[in-house]
Amino acid sequence: MESLCMTLKPNANLINVSKGRGNGGSFLWGESIRGDLERRDFGRLLWKSLRAENGVRKAKPDVFCPAPTPDNDTDPTEEQADMFETPQADPKQVASIILGGGVGRRLFPLTSKRAKPAVPIGGCYRLIDVPMSNCLNSGIKKIFILTQFNSFSLNRHLAKTYTFGSGVNFGDGFVEVLAATQTSGKAGKKWFQGTADAVRQFSWVFEDAKAKVVKHVLILSGDHLYRADYMDFVQKHIETDADITVSCLPMDDSRASDFGLVKIDGTGRIIQFSEKPKGDDLKAMQVDTSILGLSAEDAAKYPYIASMGVYVFKTKILLKLLTQSYPSCNDFGSEIIPSAVKEHNVQAYLFNDYWEDIGTIKSFFDANLALTDQPPKFEFHDPKTPFYTSPRFLPPTKVDQCRIVNAIISHGCFLRGCTVQHSVVGIRSRLESGVDLQDTMMLGADFYQTESEIKSLLENGKVPVGVGQNTKIM
């Protein structure tokens, strides 16, 4: 990638629903939660009562509890405990499909030569590393990536990072890139027409021997920033016996029209789904989000329930919807999900942690600079759930008489007598003496230039890679 700097007025507008995540599920209703929205942990409240209300604990047939007798001193409560069982989600029965995204016009020029998931984030990562790492940390090792537009950079990154022979070793799992291609027949002459059509064109992969044990399919986007344990999501899906489960979060007025919005009943079932509504249709999707456990103040601030574009399907239901029920529908958010709500058990799962859709230049810029905040809303480094990326084997960054405040400096950089404040500096970057970098996202470079090359370029009136002496970017 070419060296590139960009600067805007920092005005982060990020949704941080909670700073923690419960281990017992993340969806609830009916009880207000004290404290502000950024500090609550939804997952631990009312989960047991919700499970009981939905009837997810099922009694085994033909089992009874005898009273204790001299010949039978078994505690009846132990027998009663055995009468109920909660199915446990098994990551070996889950496959994930990561969507490579469309043209990415709203992220141009970052997507002029690369797919959205290949766009750098946080200095040294790519957006694709987020869902990939979340899958691996969740124990999900059957991963498909669907690509179509400007996929060279993305394919190269995946090949270097997520392979059996080098990079991260996945054991009995696999990572397969499914690139858009033309096949025989009239339908096979078309490229991907949408998210659902992309999955439909490769629905045959679930007939493959490697996927025969897959009972649930996780649909993920390749341009979101968040940390999640997908098995909590799948567990909720199993316990509510859902055909489809949609991951959701509360949303404010300013961005509600950018997302699919849902209405739910008292059991968490989605009864209405509207994709990116405007005007009166948007107002019609307002709900009392205190049902999610929000305080009255927060419920007024976040009057919508937005879909994150993250879904889990029963495999047989997914294949039926794509090939039989709605063979002409091409998009999950605008067509498949709204139609399925009428005939299937579609449940909502409340995601209660930081999440950001990196769909525009502004959201990209704000999300990157938010990483430098103290304390940050999101951090890549976590010893229990690390984020993976390509092992570039770059040298440590060299800093010579610099002033650095609230900034991220990536690997292999050279900083000389400069000032960096509230900025992210990408890999292989050079900042010369007198440079003042403030509120800036610098992507970095693909290669180094020697001192002699730099000198030659300057003598010939050309610009070398990096930021030159006495440059002010703020």
Short mmCIF file of C-alpha atoms in Angstrom, two decimals:
data_model
loop_
_atom_site.label_atom_id
_atom_site.label_comp_id
_atom_site.label_asym_id
_atom_site.label_seq_id
_atom_site.Cartn_x
_atom_site.Cartn_y
_atom_site.Cartn_z
CA MET A 1 0.00 0.00 0.00
CA GLU A 2 1.21 3.50 -0.61
CA SER A 3 2.02 5.76 2.29
CA LEU A 4 -1.07 7.78 3.11
CA CYS A 5 -2.06 10.21 5.85
CA MET A 6 -5.52 11.47 6.60
CA THR A 7 -6.77 13.88 9.22
CA LEU A 8 -10.20 15.03 10.27
CA LYS A 9 -11.59 16.66 13.34
CA PRO A 10 -11.90 13.84 15.88
CA ASN A 11 -15.54 13.36 16.69
CA ALA A 12 -16.00 9.73 17.57
CA ASN A 13 -19.59 8.57 17.52
CA LEU A 14 -19.25 5.01 18.68
CA ILE A 15 -21.80 2.79 20.32
CA ASN A 16 -20.35 1.19 23.45
CA VAL A 17 -23.23 -0.65 25.00
CA SER A 18 -21.22 -2.24 27.77
CA LYS A 19 -17.68 -2.76 28.89
CA GLY A 20 -18.14 -6.37 29.89
CA ARG A 21 -19.79 -9.50 28.59
CA GLY A 22 -21.55 -12.10 30.66
CA ASN A 23 -20.66 -15.74 30.15
CA GLY A 24 -24.19 -17.01 30.50
CA GLY A 25 -25.79 -15.36 27.53
CA SER A 26 -26.49 -11.81 26.57
CA PHE A 27 -30.19 -11.29 26.07
CA LEU A 28 -32.81 -10.27 28.59
CA TRP A 29 -35.92 -8.20 29.18
CA GLY A 30 -38.27 -6.89 31.79
CA GLU A 31 -35.95 -5.48 34.44
CA SER A 32 -34.29 -2.08 34.54
CA ILE A 33 -30.57 -1.92 35.14
CA ARG A 34 -28.94 0.69 37.27
CA GLY A 35 -25.94 2.60 36.04
CA ASP A 36 -25.05 4.15 32.74
CA LEU A 37 -25.18 2.28 29.46
CA GLU A 38 -21.40 2.00 29.16
CA ARG A 39 -20.98 0.06 32.40
CA ARG A 40 -23.77 -2.44 32.51
CA ASP A 41 -23.44 -6.17 31.99
CA PHE A 42 -26.71 -7.35 30.48
CA GLY A 43 -25.78 -11.00 30.31
CA ARG A 44 -26.17 -12.03 33.94
CA LEU A 45 -29.65 -10.62 34.53
CA LEU A 46 -32.91 -12.51 34.03
CA TRP A 47 -31.23 -15.15 31.87
CA LYS A 48 -32.55 -18.01 33.96
CA SER A 49 -36.07 -16.66 34.01
CA LEU A 50 -35.97 -16.05 30.26
CA ARG A 51 -34.84 -19.62 29.61
CA ALA A 52 -37.61 -20.95 31.81
CA GLU A 53 -40.16 -18.65 30.17
CA ASN A 54 -39.16 -19.84 26.72
CA GLY A 55 -39.32 -23.46 27.82
CA VAL A 56 -35.80 -24.24 26.80
CA ARG A 57 -35.26 -26.74 29.60
CA LYS A 58 -36.96 -29.84 28.35
CA ALA A 59 -37.95 -32.81 30.45
CA LYS A 60 -36.78 -36.21 29.37
CA PRO A 61 -39.73 -38.48 28.45
CA ASP A 62 -40.77 -41.41 30.65
CA VAL A 63 -38.72 -40.31 33.65
CA PHE A 64 -40.17 -40.15 37.15
CA CYS A 65 -38.83 -39.34 40.59
CA PRO A 66 -39.49 -42.06 43.18
CA ALA A 67 -39.79 -41.17 46.83
CA PRO A 68 -36.94 -42.36 49.05
CA THR A 69 -37.45 -45.89 50.48
CA PRO A 70 -35.22 -48.21 52.48
CA ASP A 71 -34.26 -49.85 49.20
CA ASN A 72 -33.97 -46.55 47.35
CA ASP A 73 -32.21 -43.77 49.25
CA THR A 74 -31.59 -41.59 46.16
CA ASP A 75 -32.33 -37.93 46.72
CA PRO A 76 -35.36 -37.04 44.57
CA THR A 77 -33.83 -33.64 43.81
CA GLU A 78 -30.91 -35.38 42.09
CA GLU A 79 -33.34 -37.34 39.94
CA GLN A 80 -35.23 -34.14 39.14
CA ALA A 81 -32.01 -32.47 38.05
CA ASP A 82 -31.47 -35.30 35.56
CA MET A 83 -34.96 -34.74 34.14
CA PHE A 84 -33.82 -31.49 32.55
CA GLU A 85 -31.03 -30.98 30.12
CA THR A 86 -29.78 -27.93 28.27
CA PRO A 87 -28.16 -28.67 24.90
CA GLN A 88 -24.62 -27.34 24.81
CA ALA A 89 -23.25 -25.65 21.73
CA ASP A 90 -20.38 -27.55 20.12
CA PRO A 91 -17.99 -25.46 17.98
CA LYS A 92 -17.27 -28.54 15.88
CA GLN A 93 -20.87 -28.39 14.66
CA VAL A 94 -20.59 -24.72 13.62
CA ALA A 95 -19.24 -23.31 10.37
CA SER A 96 -18.76 -19.60 9.76
CA ILE A 97 -19.12 -17.71 6.50
CA ILE A 98 -17.38 -14.33 6.37
CA LEU A 99 -18.71 -12.02 3.67
CA GLY A 100 -16.03 -10.13 1.78
CA GLY A 101 -18.29 -7.15 1.11
CA GLY A 102 -19.25 -5.27 -2.01
CA VAL A 103 -17.54 -2.49 -3.92
CA GLY A 104 -17.06 -0.40 -0.77
CA ARG A 105 -17.88 2.98 -2.34
CA ARG A 106 -18.36 4.66 1.04
CA LEU A 107 -14.80 3.67 2.02
CA PHE A 108 -13.22 4.94 -1.22
CA PRO A 109 -10.29 5.60 -1.79
CA LEU A 110 -9.28 3.00 0.80
CA THR A 111 -11.08 0.38 -1.32
CA SER A 112 -9.75 1.52 -4.69
CA LYS A 113 -7.31 -1.42 -4.84
CA ARG A 114 -8.49 -3.69 -2.04
CA ALA A 115 -11.63 -5.29 -0.65
CA LYS A 116 -13.16 -3.81 2.51
CA PRO A 117 -11.94 -6.64 4.76
CA ALA A 118 -8.37 -5.96 3.61
CA VAL A 119 -8.44 -2.32 4.80
CA PRO A 120 -5.87 -1.76 7.60
CA ILE A 121 -7.12 -1.10 11.13
CA GLY A 122 -5.32 -0.29 14.36
CA GLY A 123 -1.91 0.12 12.74
CA CYS A 124 -0.96 -3.46 11.89
CA TYR A 125 -4.22 -5.41 11.50
CA ARG A 126 -6.67 -5.87 8.64
CA LEU A 127 -10.44 -5.78 9.15
CA ILE A 128 -10.66 -9.46 8.19
CA ASP A 129 -8.55 -10.28 11.25
CA VAL A 130 -11.48 -9.31 13.50
CA PRO A 131 -14.01 -12.02 12.52
CA MET A 132 -11.21 -14.51 11.88
CA SER A 133 -9.76 -14.04 15.36
CA ASN A 134 -13.20 -14.07 16.97
CA CYS A 135 -13.92 -17.40 15.27
CA LEU A 136 -10.64 -18.95 16.41
CA ASN A 137 -11.02 -17.66 19.96
CA SER A 138 -14.54 -19.11 20.00
CA GLY A 139 -13.24 -22.52 18.94
CA ILE A 140 -14.84 -22.30 15.47
CA LYS A 141 -12.38 -23.69 12.95
CA LYS A 142 -14.53 -24.31 9.89
CA ILE A 143 -14.29 -20.96 8.14
CA PHE A 144 -15.29 -19.87 4.65
CA ILE A 145 -14.54 -16.40 3.21
CA LEU A 146 -16.60 -15.22 0.23
CA THR A 147 -14.76 -12.73 -1.99
CA GLN A 148 -15.52 -10.86 -5.19
CA PHE A 149 -14.25 -7.27 -5.50
CA ASN A 150 -10.54 -6.34 -5.47
CA SER A 151 -9.75 -9.57 -3.64
CA PHE A 152 -6.02 -9.90 -4.41
CA SER A 153 -4.78 -8.10 -1.28
CA LEU A 154 -7.30 -9.95 0.88
CA ASN A 155 -6.43 -13.35 -0.56
CA ARG A 156 -2.72 -12.69 -0.09
CA HIS A 157 -3.22 -11.70 3.55
CA LEU A 158 -5.34 -14.78 4.26
CA ALA A 159 -2.79 -17.07 2.60
CA LYS A 160 0.07 -15.61 4.64
CA THR A 161 -1.77 -15.63 7.96
CA TYR A 162 -4.34 -18.41 8.16
CA THR A 163 -2.78 -21.54 6.65
CA PHE A 164 -1.77 -24.98 7.87
CA GLY A 165 1.88 -24.79 6.89
CA SER A 166 2.70 -21.40 8.36
CA GLY A 167 1.11 -18.65 10.39
CA VAL A 168 -1.70 -19.93 12.62
CA ASN A 169 -2.22 -23.71 12.73
CA PHE A 170 -5.85 -24.76 12.91
CA GLY A 171 -5.56 -28.48 13.65
CA ASP A 172 -8.58 -30.28 12.21
CA GLY A 173 -10.20 -27.08 10.96
CA PHE A 174 -9.93 -25.30 7.63
CA VAL A 175 -10.01 -21.84 6.11
CA GLU A 176 -11.27 -21.74 2.53
CA VAL A 177 -11.62 -18.73 0.25
CA LEU A 178 -14.68 -19.03 -2.00
CA ALA A 179 -14.15 -16.54 -4.82
CA ALA A 180 -16.97 -15.43 -7.07
CA THR A 181 -16.86 -17.41 -10.27
CA GLN A 182 -19.01 -18.21 -13.27
CA THR A 183 -20.42 -21.68 -13.69
CA SER A 184 -22.59 -23.53 -16.20
CA GLY A 185 -26.24 -22.61 -16.56
CA LYS A 186 -28.01 -19.27 -16.82
CA ALA A 187 -27.73 -18.48 -13.10
CA GLY A 188 -24.04 -19.38 -13.14
CA LYS A 189 -23.26 -16.51 -15.51
CA LYS A 190 -23.94 -13.92 -12.82
CA TRP A 191 -21.59 -12.62 -10.15
CA PHE A 192 -22.76 -12.36 -6.55
CA GLN A 193 -25.97 -10.33 -6.52
CA GLY A 194 -26.01 -9.82 -2.75
CA THR A 195 -25.11 -11.41 0.58
CA ALA A 196 -27.69 -14.18 0.35
CA ASP A 197 -26.95 -14.89 -3.29
CA ALA A 198 -23.25 -15.22 -2.48
CA VAL A 199 -24.01 -17.92 0.09
CA ARG A 200 -26.54 -19.55 -2.25
CA GLN A 201 -23.99 -19.92 -5.03
CA PHE A 202 -21.77 -21.92 -2.66
CA SER A 203 -24.50 -23.79 -0.79
CA TRP A 204 -23.09 -27.01 -2.25
CA VAL A 205 -20.09 -26.78 0.10
CA PHE A 206 -22.31 -27.95 2.96
CA GLU A 207 -22.75 -31.24 1.14
CA ASP A 208 -18.99 -31.73 1.29
CA ALA A 209 -17.66 -34.41 3.63
CA LYS A 210 -15.83 -31.81 5.74
CA ALA A 211 -19.11 -30.03 6.47
CA LYS A 212 -21.35 -33.03 7.10
CA VAL A 213 -21.40 -32.47 10.87
CA VAL A 214 -22.28 -28.76 10.56
CA LYS A 215 -25.64 -28.09 12.22
CA HIS A 216 -25.37 -24.31 12.48
CA VAL A 217 -24.00 -21.69 10.08
CA LEU A 218 -22.71 -18.37 11.34
CA ILE A 219 -22.93 -15.48 8.86
CA LEU A 220 -20.41 -12.71 9.60
CA SER A 221 -19.37 -9.42 8.04
CA GLY A 222 -15.76 -8.67 7.21
CA ASP A 223 -15.86 -4.95 8.05
CA HIS A 224 -16.86 -4.74 11.74
CA LEU A 225 -14.72 -4.00 14.79
CA TYR A 226 -15.62 -5.87 17.98
CA ARG A 227 -14.62 -8.76 20.22
CA ALA A 228 -17.12 -11.58 20.72
CA ASP A 229 -17.43 -15.20 21.80
CA TYR A 230 -19.64 -16.56 19.04
CA MET A 231 -20.43 -19.67 21.06
CA ASP A 232 -22.50 -17.54 23.47
CA PHE A 233 -24.44 -16.47 20.40
CA VAL A 234 -24.86 -20.06 19.19
CA GLN A 235 -25.83 -21.24 22.69
CA LYS A 236 -28.69 -18.73 22.80
CA HIS A 237 -29.72 -19.91 19.34
CA ILE A 238 -29.85 -23.53 20.51
CA GLU A 239 -31.58 -22.90 23.84
CA THR A 240 -34.43 -20.96 22.21
CA ASP A 241 -34.70 -23.57 19.43
CA ALA A 242 -34.44 -20.73 16.92
CA ASP A 243 -34.33 -21.24 13.18
CA ILE A 244 -32.45 -17.96 12.85
CA THR A 245 -30.88 -15.74 15.50
CA VAL A 246 -29.95 -12.12 14.81
CA SER A 247 -27.34 -10.31 16.89
CA CYS A 248 -28.68 -6.89 17.93
CA LEU A 249 -27.80 -3.85 19.98
CA PRO A 250 -29.58 -0.64 21.10
CA MET A 251 -29.18 2.26 18.67
CA ASP A 252 -29.70 6.02 18.81
CA ASP A 253 -31.52 8.29 16.34
CA SER A 254 -28.39 9.57 14.60
CA ARG A 255 -27.43 6.25 13.01
CA ALA A 256 -30.58 4.11 13.17
CA SER A 257 -31.37 4.57 9.47
CA ASP A 258 -28.03 2.97 8.56
CA PHE A 259 -29.03 -0.41 10.02
CA GLY A 260 -31.71 -3.05 9.87
CA LEU A 261 -34.12 -2.44 12.77
CA VAL A 262 -36.20 -5.03 14.62
CA LYS A 263 -39.19 -5.24 16.91
CA ILE A 264 -39.43 -8.07 19.43
CA ASP A 265 -42.02 -9.65 21.68
CA GLY A 266 -41.65 -10.51 25.35
CA THR A 267 -39.79 -13.76 24.65
CA GLY A 268 -37.13 -12.26 22.40
CA ARG A 269 -38.73 -13.38 19.15
CA ILE A 270 -38.43 -10.91 16.29
CA ILE A 271 -41.87 -9.94 15.00
CA GLN A 272 -40.81 -7.24 12.53
CA PHE A 273 -37.60 -6.49 10.61
CA SER A 274 -37.03 -3.37 8.49
CA GLU A 275 -33.79 -2.82 6.58
CA LYS A 276 -32.44 0.76 6.75
CA PRO A 277 -35.83 2.50 7.04
CA LYS A 278 -36.21 6.24 6.41
CA GLY A 279 -38.72 8.91 7.44
CA ASP A 280 -42.00 7.62 8.79
CA ASP A 281 -40.86 4.02 8.36
CA LEU A 282 -37.94 4.80 10.66
CA LYS A 283 -40.15 6.33 13.35
CA ALA A 284 -42.45 3.31 13.15
CA MET A 285 -39.55 1.10 14.29
CA GLN A 286 -39.08 2.92 17.59
CA VAL A 287 -39.57 0.64 20.62
CA ASP A 288 -39.33 0.88 24.37
CA THR A 289 -35.84 -0.50 24.81
CA SER A 290 -36.29 -0.67 28.57
CA ILE A 291 -37.53 -4.19 27.75
CA LEU A 292 -33.83 -4.94 27.19
CA GLY A 293 -33.03 -3.83 30.70
CA LEU A 294 -32.05 -0.25 29.87
CA SER A 295 -32.82 2.52 32.34
CA ALA A 296 -35.52 5.03 31.41
CA GLU A 297 -32.83 7.58 30.51
CA ASP A 298 -30.91 5.20 28.27
CA ALA A 299 -34.10 3.83 26.72
CA ALA A 300 -34.98 7.37 25.63
CA LYS A 301 -31.48 7.83 24.18
CA TYR A 302 -31.48 4.49 22.35
CA PRO A 303 -35.06 3.96 21.08
CA TYR A 304 -34.18 1.41 18.39
CA ILE A 305 -32.96 -2.19 18.28
CA ALA A 306 -30.50 -2.53 15.41
CA SER A 307 -29.27 -5.64 13.66
CA MET A 308 -25.49 -6.03 13.55
CA GLY A 309 -25.67 -8.03 10.33
CA VAL A 310 -24.45 -11.10 12.22
CA TYR A 311 -26.70 -14.19 12.00
CA VAL A 312 -26.72 -17.84 12.95
CA PHE A 313 -28.92 -20.29 11.01
CA LYS A 314 -29.79 -23.91 11.40
CA THR A 315 -28.03 -25.36 8.39
CA LYS A 316 -31.11 -27.08 6.99
CA ILE A 317 -33.17 -23.88 7.41
CA LEU A 318 -30.52 -21.79 5.63
CA LEU A 319 -30.41 -24.14 2.67
CA LYS A 320 -34.20 -24.32 2.51
CA LEU A 321 -34.58 -20.53 2.56
CA LEU A 322 -31.96 -19.97 -0.13
CA THR A 323 -32.84 -22.77 -2.54
CA GLN A 324 -36.56 -23.43 -1.98
CA SER A 325 -38.47 -20.74 -0.09
CA TYR A 326 -36.83 -17.61 -1.53
CA PRO A 327 -34.60 -18.65 -4.47
CA SER A 328 -34.85 -15.18 -6.04
CA CYS A 329 -34.02 -13.18 -2.90
CA ASN A 330 -30.44 -11.92 -2.95
CA ASP A 331 -29.89 -10.15 0.37
CA PHE A 332 -30.19 -11.34 3.96
CA GLY A 333 -31.01 -8.00 5.57
CA SER A 334 -33.54 -6.62 3.12
CA GLU A 335 -35.15 -9.83 1.85
CA ILE A 336 -34.41 -13.16 3.56
CA ILE A 337 -34.69 -12.13 7.23
CA PRO A 338 -37.85 -9.94 6.86
CA SER A 339 -39.57 -12.76 4.96
CA ALA A 340 -38.43 -15.49 7.35
CA VAL A 341 -39.79 -13.58 10.37
CA LYS A 342 -43.33 -14.40 9.23
CA GLU A 343 -42.86 -18.17 9.07
CA HIS A 344 -39.90 -19.10 11.25
CA ASN A 345 -38.71 -18.72 14.82
CA VAL A 346 -36.33 -15.77 14.45
CA GLN A 347 -34.78 -14.74 17.77
CA ALA A 348 -32.84 -11.66 18.83
CA TYR A 349 -29.57 -11.85 20.74
CA LEU A 350 -28.44 -8.72 22.56
CA PHE A 351 -24.74 -8.04 22.08
CA ASN A 352 -23.59 -6.03 25.07
CA ASP A 353 -20.09 -4.86 24.23
CA TYR A 354 -18.27 -2.45 21.94
CA TRP A 355 -19.14 -2.77 18.25
CA GLU A 356 -18.53 -0.52 15.28
CA ASP A 357 -19.43 -0.85 11.60
CA ILE A 358 -16.41 0.35 9.56
CA GLY A 359 -18.52 1.27 6.55
CA THR A 360 -17.56 4.90 5.91
CA ILE A 361 -14.44 7.04 5.96
CA LYS A 362 -15.71 8.83 9.07
CA SER A 363 -16.41 5.63 11.01
CA PHE A 364 -13.00 4.28 9.92
CA PHE A 365 -11.23 7.43 11.10
CA ASP A 366 -13.14 7.71 14.38
CA ALA A 367 -12.75 4.03 15.26
CA ASN A 368 -8.99 4.16 14.70
CA LEU A 369 -8.43 7.29 16.77
CA ALA A 370 -10.69 5.90 19.51
CA LEU A 371 -8.07 3.17 20.01
CA THR A 372 -5.73 5.84 21.40
CA ASP A 373 -8.21 7.12 24.02
CA GLN A 374 -7.52 6.62 27.71
CA PRO A 375 -9.15 4.34 28.57
CA PRO A 376 -9.99 3.02 25.09
CA LYS A 377 -13.45 1.68 24.29
CA PHE A 378 -11.81 -1.21 22.46
CA GLU A 379 -8.37 -2.83 22.69
CA PHE A 380 -6.75 -5.32 20.34
CA HIS A 381 -4.44 -6.74 22.98
CA ASP A 382 -6.03 -9.27 25.31
CA PRO A 383 -4.03 -12.28 26.50
CA LYS A 384 -7.11 -14.53 26.61
CA THR A 385 -8.57 -13.55 23.24
CA PRO A 386 -5.70 -12.30 21.06
CA PHE A 387 -6.21 -10.91 17.58
CA TYR A 388 -4.12 -12.54 14.86
CA THR A 389 -2.58 -10.96 11.80
CA SER A 390 0.15 -11.60 9.25
CA PRO A 391 3.60 -12.33 10.77
CA ARG A 392 5.59 -9.68 8.90
CA PHE A 393 8.84 -10.14 10.87
CA LEU A 394 9.49 -6.39 11.01
CA PRO A 395 12.14 -4.87 13.29
CA PRO A 396 11.11 -2.95 16.40
CA THR A 397 10.19 0.68 15.90
CA LYS A 398 13.10 3.11 16.38
CA VAL A 399 12.32 6.37 18.22
CA ASP A 400 14.90 9.15 18.43
CA GLN A 401 14.15 12.23 20.57
CA CYS A 402 10.39 12.20 19.98
CA ARG A 403 7.34 13.23 22.00
CA ILE A 404 4.54 10.68 21.81
CA VAL A 405 1.24 11.17 23.66
CA ASN A 406 -1.79 8.85 23.44
CA ALA A 407 -0.72 7.23 20.20
CA ILE A 408 -0.24 3.83 18.57
CA ILE A 409 3.06 3.28 16.78
CA SER A 410 3.17 0.10 14.68
CA HIS A 411 6.07 -2.20 13.86
CA GLY A 412 9.10 -1.24 11.81
CA CYS A 413 8.74 2.55 12.03
CA PHE A 414 11.45 5.27 12.14
CA LEU A 415 10.65 8.38 14.16
CA ARG A 416 13.19 11.20 14.46
CA GLY A 417 12.65 14.34 16.52
CA CYS A 418 8.90 14.42 15.88
CA THR A 419 5.72 14.89 17.91
CA VAL A 420 2.83 12.41 17.70
CA GLN A 421 -0.40 13.04 19.60
CA HIS A 422 -3.72 11.18 19.47
CA SER A 423 -2.73 9.40 16.26
CA VAL A 424 -2.22 5.95 14.79
CA VAL A 425 1.00 5.35 12.81
CA GLY A 426 0.99 2.32 10.52
CA ILE A 427 3.74 -0.19 9.75
CA ARG A 428 7.03 0.90 8.10
CA SER A 429 6.21 4.59 8.54
CA ARG A 430 8.89 7.30 8.57
CA LEU A 431 8.46 10.58 10.43
CA GLU A 432 11.35 13.02 9.99
CA SER A 433 12.51 15.75 12.35
CA GLY A 434 10.13 18.60 13.05
CA VAL A 435 7.03 16.60 12.08
CA ASP A 436 3.95 17.33 14.19
CA LEU A 437 1.23 14.68 13.85
CA GLN A 438 -2.06 15.25 15.69
CA ASP A 439 -5.47 13.58 15.33
CA THR A 440 -4.15 11.62 12.35
CA MET A 441 -4.54 8.12 10.96
CA MET A 442 -1.42 7.12 8.98
CA LEU A 443 -1.79 3.82 7.15
CA GLY A 444 1.92 3.06 6.66
CA ALA A 445 3.83 1.58 3.73
CA ASP A 446 4.43 -1.73 1.95
CA PHE A 447 8.19 -1.31 1.59
CA TYR A 448 11.26 0.51 2.87
CA GLN A 449 13.48 2.96 1.01
CA THR A 450 17.20 3.18 1.72
CA GLU A 451 18.87 6.43 2.72
CA SER A 452 20.48 6.67 -0.73
CA GLU A 453 17.12 6.17 -2.45
CA ILE A 454 15.53 8.86 -0.30
CA LYS A 455 18.36 11.27 -1.07
CA SER A 456 18.09 10.57 -4.81
CA LEU A 457 14.34 11.17 -4.82
CA LEU A 458 14.71 14.49 -3.01
CA GLU A 459 17.46 15.65 -5.37
CA ASN A 460 15.19 14.93 -8.33
CA GLY A 461 12.25 16.80 -6.81
CA LYS A 462 10.32 13.64 -5.98
CA VAL A 463 8.63 12.68 -2.70
CA PRO A 464 9.91 9.68 -0.74
CA VAL A 465 7.70 7.43 1.38
CA GLY A 466 6.90 8.90 4.77
CA VAL A 467 6.35 12.37 6.23
CA GLY A 468 9.07 14.90 5.49
CA GLN A 469 10.83 17.40 7.74
CA ASN A 470 8.82 20.10 9.52
CA THR A 471 5.47 18.82 8.20
CA LYS A 472 2.44 19.70 10.32
CA ILE A 473 -0.63 17.45 10.10
CA MET A 474 -3.34 18.26 12.61
#
